CSV table of C-alpha atoms and ligand atoms in Angstrom, one decimal:
chain,number,residue,atom,x,y,z
W,1,MET,CA,100.5,93.6,88.2
W,2,ALA,CA,101.4,94.8,84.9
W,3,PHE,CA,104.1,93.0,83.2
W,4,GLN,CA,106.6,95.8,83.0
W,5,THR,CA,106.1,96.7,86.8
W,6,PHE,CA,107.1,93.0,87.2
W,7,VAL,CA,110.1,93.4,85.3
W,8,ASN,CA,111.2,96.9,86.6
W,9,GLU,CA,110.7,95.7,90.2
W,10,ALA,CA,112.3,92.3,89.8
W,11,ILE,CA,115.2,93.8,88.2
W,12,GLU,CA,115.6,96.7,90.8
W,13,ARG,CA,115.6,94.1,93.6
W,14,VAL,CA,118.1,91.7,92.2
W,15,GLU,CA,120.5,94.6,91.6
W,16,LYS,CA,120.0,95.6,94.9
W,17,THR,CA,120.6,92.4,96.5
W,18,GLY,CA,123.7,91.8,94.5
W,19,ALA,CA,125.0,95.3,95.0
W,20,ASP,CA,124.5,95.2,98.9
W,21,PHE,CA,126.2,92.0,99.0
W,22,ILE,CA,129.4,93.0,97.1
W,23,HIS,CA,129.5,96.3,99.4
W,24,THR,CA,129.8,93.9,102.5
W,25,LEU,CA,133.1,92.5,101.3
W,26,SER,CA,135.9,94.3,102.7
W,27,LEU,CA,139.2,92.6,102.1
W,28,ALA,CA,140.4,94.0,98.8
W,29,GLU,CA,138.8,97.3,97.7
W,30,ARG,CA,139.8,97.1,94.0
W,31,LEU,CA,138.5,93.5,93.6
W,32,LYS,CA,135.2,94.8,95.1
W,33,GLU,CA,135.4,97.9,92.6
W,34,ALA,CA,136.0,95.3,89.7
W,35,MET,CA,133.1,92.9,90.7
W,36,LEU,CA,130.8,95.9,91.0
W,37,TYR,CA,131.8,97.5,87.7
W,38,SER,CA,130.6,94.6,85.9
W,39,PHE,CA,127.7,93.6,88.0
W,40,THR,CA,126.2,97.1,87.8
W,41,ALA,CA,127.0,97.6,84.2
W,42,GLY,CA,123.5,96.9,83.1
W,43,GLY,CA,122.4,93.6,81.0
W,44,LYS,CA,119.0,92.6,80.4
W,45,ARG,CA,119.0,90.3,83.6
W,46,LEU,CA,116.9,87.9,81.5
W,47,ARG,CA,117.9,84.8,83.6
W,48,PRO,CA,116.7,86.0,87.0
W,49,LEU,CA,113.6,87.4,85.3
W,50,LEU,CA,113.1,83.8,83.9
W,51,MET,CA,113.5,82.3,87.2
W,52,LEU,CA,111.0,85.0,89.1
W,53,ALA,CA,108.5,84.6,86.4
W,54,VAL,CA,108.3,80.9,87.0
W,55,LEU,CA,108.2,81.5,90.7
W,56,ASP,CA,105.5,83.9,90.2
W,57,GLY,CA,103.6,81.4,87.7
W,58,PHE,CA,103.4,79.2,90.7
W,59,ASN,CA,102.2,81.7,93.1
W,60,ILE,CA,105.3,82.0,95.3
W,61,PRO,CA,106.3,85.8,96.3
W,62,ILE,CA,109.4,86.5,94.5
W,63,GLU,CA,111.3,87.3,97.8
W,64,LYS,CA,111.9,83.6,98.2
W,65,GLY,CA,114.0,83.6,95.1
W,66,LEU,CA,115.7,86.8,95.2
W,67,ARG,CA,119.1,85.6,96.2
W,68,THR,CA,119.1,82.8,94.1
W,69,ALA,CA,118.0,85.1,91.1
W,70,CYS,CA,121.2,87.1,92.0
W,71,ALA,CA,123.3,84.1,92.2
W,72,ILE,CA,122.5,83.3,88.6
W,73,GLU,CA,123.3,87.0,87.5
W,74,PHE,CA,126.8,86.5,89.4
W,75,ILE,CA,127.7,83.4,87.5
W,76,HIS,CA,126.4,84.8,84.4
W,77,THR,CA,128.4,88.0,84.8
W,78,SER,CA,131.6,86.1,85.9
W,79,SER,CA,131.3,84.1,82.7
W,80,LEU,CA,131.1,87.3,80.5
W,81,ILE,CA,134.1,88.7,82.3
W,82,HIS,CA,136.2,85.7,81.6
W,83,ASP,CA,134.6,85.6,78.0
W,84,ASP,CA,136.0,89.0,77.2
W,85,LEU,CA,139.6,88.1,78.2
W,86,PRO,CA,142.5,88.2,75.7
W,87,ALA,CA,142.8,84.3,75.9
W,88,MET,CA,139.0,84.0,75.0
W,89,ASP,CA,137.0,86.4,72.9
W,90,ASP,CA,139.6,89.4,73.4
W,91,ASP,CA,136.7,92.0,73.6
W,92,ASP,CA,137.0,95.8,74.2
W,93,TYR,CA,133.2,96.5,74.9
W,94,ARG,CA,130.6,94.9,77.0
W,95,ARG,CA,127.2,96.0,78.1
W,96,GLY,CA,128.2,99.5,76.5
W,97,LYS,CA,131.4,99.9,78.6
W,98,LEU,CA,134.8,99.0,78.5
W,99,THR,CA,135.5,95.3,79.3
W,100,ASN,CA,136.6,94.5,82.9
W,101,HIS,CA,140.2,93.7,82.1
W,102,ARG,CA,140.5,96.8,79.9
W,103,VAL,CA,139.7,98.8,83.0
W,104,PHE,CA,141.0,96.8,86.0
W,105,GLY,CA,143.8,94.8,84.1
W,106,GLU,CA,143.7,91.0,83.4
W,107,ALA,CA,144.7,89.7,86.7
W,108,THR,CA,141.9,91.7,88.7
W,109,ALA,CA,139.2,90.7,85.9
W,110,ILE,CA,140.0,87.0,86.4
W,111,LEU,CA,139.9,87.3,90.2
W,112,ALA,CA,136.8,89.5,89.9
W,113,GLY,CA,134.9,86.7,87.8
W,114,ASP,CA,136.4,84.1,90.1
W,115,ALA,CA,135.1,85.9,93.2
W,116,LEU,CA,131.6,86.4,91.7
W,117,LEU,CA,131.5,83.0,90.8
W,118,LEU,CA,132.1,81.7,94.4
W,119,HIS,CA,130.0,83.9,96.1
W,120,ALA,CA,127.1,83.0,94.1
W,121,PHE,CA,126.9,79.7,96.1
W,122,GLU,CA,127.2,81.8,99.4
W,123,LEU,CA,124.1,83.9,98.3
W,124,ILE,CA,122.2,80.4,98.1
W,125,ALA,CA,123.9,78.9,101.1
W,126,THR,CA,123.1,81.9,103.5
W,127,ASP,CA,119.5,82.4,102.3
W,128,ASP,CA,117.4,82.0,105.3
W,129,ARG,CA,114.1,82.2,103.4
W,130,LEU,CA,114.8,78.6,101.8
W,131,GLU,CA,114.8,75.3,103.7
W,132,ASP,CA,118.3,73.4,103.8
W,133,SER,CA,117.2,70.9,101.4
W,134,VAL,CA,116.1,73.2,98.9
W,135,LYS,CA,119.4,75.0,99.2
W,136,VAL,CA,121.2,71.9,98.5
W,137,SER,CA,119.5,71.0,95.3
W,138,LEU,CA,119.8,74.5,94.2
W,139,ILE,CA,123.7,74.3,94.7
W,140,LYS,CA,124.1,71.0,93.3
W,141,GLN,CA,122.2,71.9,90.0
W,142,LEU,CA,124.0,75.3,89.7
W,143,SER,CA,127.3,73.8,89.9
W,144,GLN,CA,126.3,71.0,87.3
W,145,SER,CA,124.9,73.5,85.0
W,146,SER,CA,127.9,75.9,85.5
W,147,GLY,CA,130.7,73.5,85.5
W,148,ALA,CA,132.4,71.0,83.1
W,149,ASN,CA,129.3,69.3,82.0
W,150,GLY,CA,127.5,72.7,81.6
W,151,MET,CA,128.6,76.2,80.7
W,152,VAL,CA,132.3,75.9,81.1
W,153,GLY,CA,132.3,72.5,79.3
W,154,GLY,CA,130.4,74.1,76.5
W,155,GLN,CA,132.7,77.2,76.2
W,156,GLN,CA,135.9,74.6,75.9
W,157,LEU,CA,134.0,73.1,73.1
W,158,ASP,CA,133.4,76.5,71.3
W,159,ILE,CA,137.0,77.5,71.8
W,160,GLU,CA,138.3,74.1,70.3
W,161,ASN,CA,136.0,74.3,67.3
W,162,GLU,CA,136.8,77.9,66.4
W,163,GLY,CA,137.5,78.0,62.7
W,164,LYS,CA,136.4,74.5,62.1
W,165,PRO,CA,133.2,73.7,60.3
W,166,LEU,CA,130.6,72.3,62.3
W,167,THR,CA,127.4,70.2,61.8
W,168,LEU,CA,124.1,71.6,63.0
W,169,GLU,CA,124.0,68.9,65.7
W,170,ALA,CA,127.5,69.8,66.9
W,171,LEU,CA,126.5,73.5,67.3
W,172,GLU,CA,123.5,72.6,69.3
W,173,THR,CA,125.7,70.6,71.7
W,174,ILE,CA,127.8,73.6,72.3
W,175,ASN,CA,125.0,76.0,72.8
W,176,ALA,CA,122.9,73.6,74.9
W,177,ASN,CA,125.8,73.8,77.0
W,178,LYS,CA,127.5,77.2,76.7
W,179,THR,CA,124.3,79.1,76.9
W,180,GLY,CA,121.4,76.6,77.6
W,181,GLN,CA,122.5,75.2,80.9
W,182,LEU,CA,122.1,78.5,82.7
W,183,ILE,CA,118.8,79.0,81.3
W,184,LEU,CA,117.8,75.6,82.3
W,185,PHE,CA,119.1,76.3,85.8
W,186,SER,CA,116.9,79.8,86.0
W,187,LEU,CA,113.7,77.6,85.0
W,188,LEU,CA,114.6,74.6,87.3
W,189,ALA,CA,115.5,77.0,90.2
W,190,GLY,CA,112.0,78.4,90.1
W,191,GLY,CA,110.6,75.0,90.2
W,192,LEU,CA,112.8,73.8,92.9
W,193,ILE,CA,112.0,76.7,95.2
W,194,ALA,CA,108.3,76.3,94.3
W,195,GLY,CA,108.6,72.7,95.5
W,196,VAL,CA,107.2,71.3,92.3
W,197,ASP,CA,107.2,67.5,91.5
W,198,GLY,CA,109.5,65.7,89.2
W,199,THR,CA,107.2,65.7,86.2
W,200,THR,CA,106.9,69.3,86.3
W,201,LEU,CA,110.6,69.7,86.5
W,202,GLU,CA,111.2,67.6,83.5
W,203,ARG,CA,108.5,69.8,81.7
W,204,LEU,CA,110.5,72.9,82.7
W,205,ARG,CA,113.6,71.2,81.3
W,206,LYS,CA,112.0,70.9,78.0
W,207,ILE,CA,110.9,74.3,77.8
W,208,SER,CA,114.3,75.6,78.6
W,209,HIS,CA,115.7,73.7,75.6
W,210,HIS,CA,113.5,75.7,73.2
W,211,ILE,CA,114.1,78.9,75.1
W,212,GLY,CA,117.8,78.2,74.9
W,213,LEU,CA,118.0,77.6,71.3
W,214,ALA,CA,115.6,80.5,70.5
W,215,PHE,CA,117.9,82.9,72.5
W,216,GLN,CA,121.0,81.5,70.9
W,217,ILE,CA,119.8,81.7,67.3
W,218,GLN,CA,118.6,85.2,68.0
W,219,ASP,CA,122.0,86.2,69.3
W,220,ASP,CA,123.8,84.9,66.2
W,221,ILE,CA,121.4,86.8,64.1
W,222,LEU,CA,122.0,90.0,66.1
W,223,ASP,CA,125.7,89.5,65.5
W,224,VAL,CA,124.9,90.0,61.9
W,225,ILE,CA,122.2,92.6,61.7
W,226,GLY,CA,122.1,94.2,65.1
W,227,ASP,CA,123.2,97.9,66.1
W,228,GLU,CA,126.4,98.1,68.0
W,229,ALA,CA,125.1,101.1,70.0
W,230,LEU,CA,122.0,99.1,71.2
W,231,LEU,CA,124.0,95.9,71.7
W,232,GLY,CA,126.7,97.6,73.6
W,233,LYS,CA,129.4,95.5,71.9
W,234,ALA,CA,130.8,95.1,68.4
W,235,THR,CA,128.9,93.2,65.9
W,236,LEU,CA,130.3,90.6,63.3
W,237,GLN,CA,132.5,89.0,65.9
W,238,ASP,CA,131.4,85.5,64.8
W,239,GLU,CA,132.7,86.2,61.3
W,240,LYS,CA,135.9,87.6,62.7
W,241,ASN,CA,136.4,84.8,65.0
W,242,ASN,CA,135.5,82.3,62.1
W,243,LYS,CA,132.9,80.6,64.2
W,244,THR,CA,130.2,78.3,63.0
W,245,THR,CA,126.5,80.1,63.9
W,246,TYR,CA,123.1,79.4,62.9
W,247,VAL,CA,123.2,82.1,60.4
W,248,ARG,CA,126.0,80.8,58.6
W,249,LEU,CA,124.5,77.1,58.8
W,250,LEU,CA,121.0,78.1,57.9
W,251,GLY,CA,121.0,81.6,56.5
W,252,LEU,CA,119.5,84.7,57.9
W,253,GLU,CA,115.9,84.3,56.9
W,254,PRO,CA,115.7,80.5,57.7
W,255,ALA,CA,117.2,81.3,61.1
W,256,LYS,CA,114.6,83.8,61.9
W,257,ILE,CA,111.9,81.0,61.3
W,258,GLU,CA,113.9,78.8,63.6
W,259,VAL,CA,113.6,81.3,66.3
W,260,LYS,CA,109.9,81.6,65.9
W,261,HIS,CA,109.6,77.7,65.7
W,262,HIS,CA,111.4,77.3,69.2
W,263,PHE,CA,109.4,80.1,70.6
W,264,ASP,CA,106.2,78.3,69.6
W,265,GLN,CA,107.4,74.9,71.0
W,266,ALA,CA,108.3,76.6,74.4
W,267,ILE,CA,105.0,78.3,74.5
W,268,ASN,CA,103.1,74.9,73.7
W,269,GLU,CA,105.1,73.1,76.6
W,270,LEU,CA,104.3,76.0,78.9
W,271,LYS,CA,100.6,75.6,78.2
W,272,ARG,CA,100.8,71.9,79.5
W,273,LEU,CA,102.1,73.3,82.8
W,274,ARG,CA,99.7,74.2,85.5
W,275,LEU,CA,101.1,77.6,86.2
W,276,ASN,CA,100.0,81.0,85.6
W,277,SER,CA,102.2,81.6,82.5
W,278,ASN,CA,101.3,85.2,81.7
W,279,PHE,CA,104.5,86.8,82.6
W,280,LEU,CA,106.6,83.9,81.2
W,281,HIS,CA,105.0,84.3,78.0
W,282,GLN,CA,105.5,88.0,77.8
W,283,LEU,CA,109.2,87.3,78.8
W,284,LEU,CA,109.8,84.9,76.0
W,285,GLN,CA,108.3,87.3,73.5
W,286,LEU,CA,110.5,90.0,74.8
W,287,MET,CA,113.6,87.5,74.5
W,288,ILE,CA,112.9,86.6,70.9
W,289,GLU,CA,112.1,90.0,69.7
W,290,ARG,CA,115.0,91.7,71.5
W,291,LYS,CA,117.2,94.1,69.4
W,292,TYR,CA,120.0,93.9,72.2
B,1,GRG,C1,133.8,81.9,85.0
B,1,GRG,C2,131.7,80.7,85.4
B,1,GRG,C3,132.7,80.9,84.8
B,1,GRG,C4,132.9,80.3,83.3
B,1,GRG,C5,133.9,80.7,82.5
B,1,GRG,C6,133.9,82.2,79.8
B,1,GRG,C7,133.0,81.0,80.0
B,1,GRG,C8,133.5,80.0,81.1
B,1,GRG,C9,131.8,80.7,79.5
B,1,GRG,C10,131.2,81.7,78.6
B,1,GRG,C11,129.8,81.5,78.3
B,1,GRG,C12,129.1,82.5,77.7
B,1,GRG,C13,130.0,83.8,77.4
B,1,GRG,C14,128.0,82.3,77.0
B,1,GRG,C15,127.3,83.4,76.2
B,1,GRG,C16,125.9,83.5,76.7
B,1,GRG,C17,125.4,84.6,76.1
B,1,GRG,C18,124.7,84.5,74.8
B,1,GRG,C19,125.5,85.9,76.9
B,1,GRG,C20,124.9,87.1,76.3
B,1,GRG,O1,123.9,87.2,77.2
B,1,GRG,P1,122.8,88.2,77.6
B,1,GRG,O2,122.4,88.6,76.2
B,1,GRG,O3,123.7,89.6,78.1
B,1,GRG,O4,121.7,88.0,78.5
B,1,GRG,P2,123.5,90.6,79.1
B,1,GRG,O5,124.6,91.5,78.9
B,1,GRG,O6,122.2,91.2,78.7
B,1,GRG,O7,123.6,90.0,80.6
C-alpha cells in the first residue's frame, strides 16, 4: 500500500470511529455539538497516525488499534480546547475555526473537554478487539502520560514559567511532558497492542523522545515563520505570551538544525527495531517538514 493511501485511510477511519461514538451520546445535545465541533475540525491526526504506523510496522492490522488511536485524538482535542480558554492561552482560532469557547461559551467548552477526556478511556475499555490485560496496560499508560506527571503537569509548568527566562534543560522538561508524553503514549500503545517485549518498548520510548523534541522545536519555528492561513491560528503567540522557546534560546537557523538532528536520531533508533519502518519513516519526515 502507498504511504498516502495508508494516511488517508487511517485518518478517515479514526475520524469515523470518533464521530460515530460521539453521536451515540444522547443526554445533552449542546455538549455533544461542542465535542463534535472540535473533534471534526480537522487537525493533522499525527498521534493516531504514529500509533497506527507502529502497529502496521509490527504487521498488526490497524483495525485492532482504531479505538485506541481515537482515544489519543480525544485526549489531544480536549487538551487543545482547554489550552485555548481565556484562563490559559486565550486564543480565538484553532484548526482554522473559532475556538470552542468562542462558539459555545466557556462553560460548555470546559465540559466538552472534560467529556472527550473521559470518553477516551471508555473507547479503550469497551474495545472488544483487545484482551483485558492489554486494555489495562493502555489505560494505565494513557492516564500516566496525560496526567500530573505528564501532559497536564507539563502545562502547569509552562504556565508557571511564562515570562521567566528558562534554561534549555528546563524548557526540555516542560516540552517532554506537555507535548512529548502523548507522543510517547502513541508509540507505546502501538507496541503494547502488538505485544512486543520490554526491550522494544524501551526503544520506542527513546524514539519518542527524539520525535517529541523535533516536533516541538518545529512548532516553535512555525510560530515565528509559519503562515497563519495554513496554520489555522495566529503566529507570534510565543512572543506575545513572553514564552521561552527553542527559537529564542538557540536562534532560528540552529533550531532548524536541531530538528534535523533529532529526526536523524529517531531514524537511527528506528533502524535498530525489528519492524517494517517504511510508513513510520515517511511519517516522521512529514512531521519535520510540515508547514502547519
Ligand atoms: C484536558 C487532558 C486535558 C489537559 C489539560 C491544556 C492542557 C491540560 C494541556 C495542553 C497541552 C498542549 C496544548 C500541548 C501542545 C501540544 C501541541 C504542540 C499541539 C499542536 O498539535 P498539532 O500540531 O495540532 O498536532 P493539530 O491541530 O494538527 O492536531
